[in-house]
Short mmCIF file of C-alpha atoms in Angstrom, two decimals:
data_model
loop_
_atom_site.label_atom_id
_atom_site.label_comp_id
_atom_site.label_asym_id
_atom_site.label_seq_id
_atom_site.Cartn_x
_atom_site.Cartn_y
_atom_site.Cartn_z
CA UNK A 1 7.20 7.48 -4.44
CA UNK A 2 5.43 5.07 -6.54
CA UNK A 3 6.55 1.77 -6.76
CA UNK A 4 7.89 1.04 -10.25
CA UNK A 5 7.04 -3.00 -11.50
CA UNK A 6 8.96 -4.95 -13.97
CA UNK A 7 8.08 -6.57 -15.97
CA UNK A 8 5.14 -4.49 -17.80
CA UNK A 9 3.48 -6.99 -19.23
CA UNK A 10 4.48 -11.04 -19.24
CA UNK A 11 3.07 -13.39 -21.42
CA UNK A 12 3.26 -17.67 -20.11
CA UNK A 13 2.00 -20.88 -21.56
CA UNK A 14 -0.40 -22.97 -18.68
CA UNK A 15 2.38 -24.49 -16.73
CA UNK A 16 5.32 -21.93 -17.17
CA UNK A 17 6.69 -19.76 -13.99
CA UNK A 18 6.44 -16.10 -13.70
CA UNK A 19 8.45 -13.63 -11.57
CA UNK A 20 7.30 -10.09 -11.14
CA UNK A 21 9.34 -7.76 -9.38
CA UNK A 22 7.97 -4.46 -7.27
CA UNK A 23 11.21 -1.98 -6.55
CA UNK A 24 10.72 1.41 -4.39
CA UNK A 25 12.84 3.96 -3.35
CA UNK A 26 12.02 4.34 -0.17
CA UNK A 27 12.01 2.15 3.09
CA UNK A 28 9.29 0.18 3.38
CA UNK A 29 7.43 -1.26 6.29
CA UNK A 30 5.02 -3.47 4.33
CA UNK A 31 4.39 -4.73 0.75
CA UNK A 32 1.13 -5.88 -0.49
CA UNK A 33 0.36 -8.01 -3.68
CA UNK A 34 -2.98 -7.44 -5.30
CA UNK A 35 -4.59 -9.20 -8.47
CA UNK A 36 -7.25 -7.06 -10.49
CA UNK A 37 -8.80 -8.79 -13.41
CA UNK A 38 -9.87 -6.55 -16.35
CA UNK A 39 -12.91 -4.64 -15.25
CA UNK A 40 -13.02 -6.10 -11.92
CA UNK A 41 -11.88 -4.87 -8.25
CA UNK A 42 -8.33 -5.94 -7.15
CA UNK A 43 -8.05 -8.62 -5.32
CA UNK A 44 -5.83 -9.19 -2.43
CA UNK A 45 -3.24 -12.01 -2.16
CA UNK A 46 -0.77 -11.50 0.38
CA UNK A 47 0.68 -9.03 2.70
CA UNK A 48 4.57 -9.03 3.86
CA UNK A 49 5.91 -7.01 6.83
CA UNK A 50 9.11 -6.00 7.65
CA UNK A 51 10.98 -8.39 9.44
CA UNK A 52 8.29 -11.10 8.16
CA UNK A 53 9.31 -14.02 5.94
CA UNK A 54 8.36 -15.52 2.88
CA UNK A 55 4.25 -16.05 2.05
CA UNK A 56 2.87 -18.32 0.29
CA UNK A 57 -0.54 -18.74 -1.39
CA UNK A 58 -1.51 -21.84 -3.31
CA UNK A 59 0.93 -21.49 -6.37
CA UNK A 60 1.54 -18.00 -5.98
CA UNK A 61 4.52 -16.73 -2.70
CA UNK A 62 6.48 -13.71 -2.39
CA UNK A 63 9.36 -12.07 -1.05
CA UNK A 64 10.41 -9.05 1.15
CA UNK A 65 13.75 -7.55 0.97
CA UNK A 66 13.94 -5.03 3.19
CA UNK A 67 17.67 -3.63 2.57
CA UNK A 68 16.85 -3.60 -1.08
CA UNK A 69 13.65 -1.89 -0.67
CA UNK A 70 12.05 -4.85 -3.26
CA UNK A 71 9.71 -7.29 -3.41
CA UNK A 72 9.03 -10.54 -5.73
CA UNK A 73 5.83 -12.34 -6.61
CA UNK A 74 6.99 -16.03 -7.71
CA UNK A 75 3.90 -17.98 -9.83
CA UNK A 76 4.64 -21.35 -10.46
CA UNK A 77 3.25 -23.61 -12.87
CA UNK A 78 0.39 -20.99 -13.96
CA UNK A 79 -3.37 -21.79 -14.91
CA UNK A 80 -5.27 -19.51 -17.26
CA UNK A 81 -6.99 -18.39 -14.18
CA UNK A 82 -3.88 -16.37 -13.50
CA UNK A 83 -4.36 -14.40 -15.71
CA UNK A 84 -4.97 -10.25 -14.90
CA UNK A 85 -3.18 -7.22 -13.61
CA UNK A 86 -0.75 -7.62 -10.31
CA UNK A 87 -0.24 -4.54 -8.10
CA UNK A 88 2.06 -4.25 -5.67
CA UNK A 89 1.22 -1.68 -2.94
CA UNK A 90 3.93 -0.39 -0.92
CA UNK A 91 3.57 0.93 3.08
CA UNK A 92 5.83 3.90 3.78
CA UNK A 93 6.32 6.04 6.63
CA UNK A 94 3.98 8.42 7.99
CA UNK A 95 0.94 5.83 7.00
CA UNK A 96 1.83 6.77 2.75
CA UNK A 97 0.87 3.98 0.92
CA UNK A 98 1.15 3.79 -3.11
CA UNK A 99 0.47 0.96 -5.29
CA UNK A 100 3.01 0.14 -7.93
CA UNK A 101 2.91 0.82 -11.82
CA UNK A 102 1.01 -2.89 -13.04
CA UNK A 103 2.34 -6.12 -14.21
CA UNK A 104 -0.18 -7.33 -16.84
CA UNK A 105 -0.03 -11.54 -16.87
CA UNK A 106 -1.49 -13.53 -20.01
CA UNK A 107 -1.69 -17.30 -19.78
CA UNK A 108 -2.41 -19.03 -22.82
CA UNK A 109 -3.15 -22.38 -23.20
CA UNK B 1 -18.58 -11.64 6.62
CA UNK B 2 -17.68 -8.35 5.49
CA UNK B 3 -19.26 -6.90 2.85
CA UNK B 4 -18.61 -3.54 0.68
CA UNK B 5 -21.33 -1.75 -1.65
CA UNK B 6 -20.37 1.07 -3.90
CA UNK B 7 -23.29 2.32 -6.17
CA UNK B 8 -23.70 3.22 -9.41
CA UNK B 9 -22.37 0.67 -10.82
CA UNK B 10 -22.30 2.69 -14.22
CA UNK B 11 -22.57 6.47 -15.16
CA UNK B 12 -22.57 9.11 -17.82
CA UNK B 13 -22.23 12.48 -16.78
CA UNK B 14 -21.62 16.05 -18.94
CA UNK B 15 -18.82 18.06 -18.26
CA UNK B 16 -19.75 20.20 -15.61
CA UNK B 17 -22.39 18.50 -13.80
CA UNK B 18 -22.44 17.30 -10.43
CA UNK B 19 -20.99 13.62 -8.59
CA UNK B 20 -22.17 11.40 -5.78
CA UNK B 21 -20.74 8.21 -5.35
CA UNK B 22 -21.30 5.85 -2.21
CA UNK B 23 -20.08 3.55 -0.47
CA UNK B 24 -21.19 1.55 2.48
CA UNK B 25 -19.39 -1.42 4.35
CA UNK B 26 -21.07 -4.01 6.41
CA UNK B 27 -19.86 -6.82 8.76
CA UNK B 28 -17.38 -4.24 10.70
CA UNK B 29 -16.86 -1.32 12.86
CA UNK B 30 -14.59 1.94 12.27
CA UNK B 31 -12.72 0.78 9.56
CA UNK B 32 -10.48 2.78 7.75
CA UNK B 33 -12.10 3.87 4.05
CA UNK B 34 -10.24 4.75 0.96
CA UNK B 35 -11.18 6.05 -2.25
CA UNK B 36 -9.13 5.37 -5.65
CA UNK B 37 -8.98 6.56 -9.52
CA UNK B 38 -8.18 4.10 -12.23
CA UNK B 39 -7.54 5.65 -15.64
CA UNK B 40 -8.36 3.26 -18.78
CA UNK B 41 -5.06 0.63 -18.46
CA UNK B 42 -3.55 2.27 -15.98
CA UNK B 43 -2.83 1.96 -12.06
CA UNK B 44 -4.41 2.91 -8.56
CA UNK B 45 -4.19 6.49 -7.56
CA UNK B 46 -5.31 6.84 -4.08
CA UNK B 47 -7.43 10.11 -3.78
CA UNK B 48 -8.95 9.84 -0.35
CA UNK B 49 -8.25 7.92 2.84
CA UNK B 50 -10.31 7.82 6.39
CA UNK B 51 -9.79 6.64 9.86
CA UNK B 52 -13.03 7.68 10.92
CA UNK B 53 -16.10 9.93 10.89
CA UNK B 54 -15.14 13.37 9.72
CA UNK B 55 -11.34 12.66 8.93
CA UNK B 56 -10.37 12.97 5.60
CA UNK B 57 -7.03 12.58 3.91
CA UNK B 58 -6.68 14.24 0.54
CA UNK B 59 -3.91 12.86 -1.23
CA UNK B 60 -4.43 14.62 -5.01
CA UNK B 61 -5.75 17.94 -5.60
CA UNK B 62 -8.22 18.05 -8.08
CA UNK B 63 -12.06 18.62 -8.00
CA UNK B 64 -13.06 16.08 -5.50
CA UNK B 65 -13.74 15.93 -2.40
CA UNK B 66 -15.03 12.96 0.39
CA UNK B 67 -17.18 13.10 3.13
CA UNK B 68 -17.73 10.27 5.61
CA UNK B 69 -20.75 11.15 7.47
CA UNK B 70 -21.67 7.97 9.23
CA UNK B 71 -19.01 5.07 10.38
CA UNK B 72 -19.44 3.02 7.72
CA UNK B 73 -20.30 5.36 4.37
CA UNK B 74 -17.98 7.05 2.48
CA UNK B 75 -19.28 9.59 -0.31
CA UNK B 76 -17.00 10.97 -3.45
CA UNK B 77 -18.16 14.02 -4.98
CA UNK B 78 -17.40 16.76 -7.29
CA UNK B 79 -19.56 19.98 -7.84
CA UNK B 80 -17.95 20.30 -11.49
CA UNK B 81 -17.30 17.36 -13.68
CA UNK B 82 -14.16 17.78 -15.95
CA UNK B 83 -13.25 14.84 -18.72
CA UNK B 84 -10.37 14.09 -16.64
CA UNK B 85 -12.69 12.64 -13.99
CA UNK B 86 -13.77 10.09 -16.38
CA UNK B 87 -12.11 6.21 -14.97
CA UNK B 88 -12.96 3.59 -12.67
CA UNK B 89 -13.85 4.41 -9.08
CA UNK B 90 -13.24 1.82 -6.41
CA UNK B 91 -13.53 2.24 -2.64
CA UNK B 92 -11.57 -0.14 -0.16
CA UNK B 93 -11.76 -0.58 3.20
CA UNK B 94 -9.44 -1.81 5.57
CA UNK B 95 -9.00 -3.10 9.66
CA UNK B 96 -6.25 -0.38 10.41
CA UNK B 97 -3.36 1.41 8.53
CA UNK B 98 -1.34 0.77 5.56
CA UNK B 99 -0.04 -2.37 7.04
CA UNK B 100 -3.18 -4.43 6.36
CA UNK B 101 -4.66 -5.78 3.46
CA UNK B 102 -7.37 -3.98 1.94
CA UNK B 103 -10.57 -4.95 0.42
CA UNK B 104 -12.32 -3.18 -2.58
CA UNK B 105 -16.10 -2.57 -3.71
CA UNK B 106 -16.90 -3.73 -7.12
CA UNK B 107 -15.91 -0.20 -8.55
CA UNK B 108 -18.06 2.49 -10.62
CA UNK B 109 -17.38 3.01 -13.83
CA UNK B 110 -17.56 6.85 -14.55
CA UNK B 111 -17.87 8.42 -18.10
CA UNK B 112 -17.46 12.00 -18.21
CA UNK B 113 -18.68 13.31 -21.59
#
């Protein structure tokens, strides 16, 4: 039931764009995005609903599809300070929620 | 604001000693609590989840177990330490169910040796 993320691990140069992807096999009612740099708390970005659209923070949106039980974090021109872990944490029936397997993101100058 | 406190920050324990790890939130009424395990590079295993005083979810079974004796504290604790337990401990709290965003403590970092 837990989320898989692809890809692992991504590696961009300051201004490239990043997609990271957050697939489940269940229905899903919600998907969050969280950002966890290394020995720090996560960090939440956004949340998506069913039946919500597209989010967007600063550089960083997402996207829900609910028929393919998926969601997509979009970073566009990245800064170093994007740099960390991304979680996606999926909302399942019956209150289950599970967070996803990790995308680490390196931006090098 | 909203504010979440977990303490110790830090600790060493031997195998089979005991665990108490708190966590308070401030700036908000009956929210719901969580507790999580993070293994060394890996992700966010939920072990514990509350919707109020005296209801606990356990969602692994292991050698832990939560209490929430006041609104806004939630306690992890084990009577037994086993090397597995060593990882990062983080406590989140939350407005309502899975369908809003949570927000974590600053974590403790637990070394079981």
């Amino acid at each position: 039931q837990q989320p898989v993320q692809s890809p692992q691990a991504v590696i961009l140069r300051e201004g490239e764009d990043a997609v990271i992807n957050c697939s489940s096999s269940k229905a899903l009612y919600s998907v969050h995005w969280y950002r966890q740099k290394h020995g720090e708390a996560p960090v939440f970005l956004m949340i998506l609903l069913k039946g919500g659209e597209q989010k967007g923070h600063e550089k960083i949106s997402a996207s829900f599809n609910e028929k393919k039980q998926q969601s997509s974090l979009y970073l566009t021109a990245s800064q170093l300070s994007y740099s960390g872990t991304y979680f996606c944490g999926t909302e399942l029936s019956g209150n289950q929620f599970y967070f996803g397997t990790g995308t680490s993101l390196t931006v090098i100058p | 604001s909203q504010t979440i406190h977990q303490w110790p920050a830090t600790l060493v324990q031997p195998v089979g000693s005991p665990l108490s790890l708190e966590c308070t939130v401030e700036g908000t009424s009956n929210p719901n609590l969580y507790w999580y395990r993070q293994a060394a590079g890996r992700g966010l295993q939920l072990l514990f989840y509350s919707v109020g005083i005296g209801q606990i979810s356990s969602e692994v079974p292991q050698n832990l177990s939560a209490s929430r004796p006041q609104d806004r504290q939630f306690i992890l604790s084990s009577k037994k330490l086993l090397l597995s337990d060593s990882g990062f401990y983080l406590c989140a709290w939350s407005v309502g169910g899975p369908s809003y965003e949570q927000y974590f403590g600053p974590g403790t970092r637990l070394t079981v040796t």
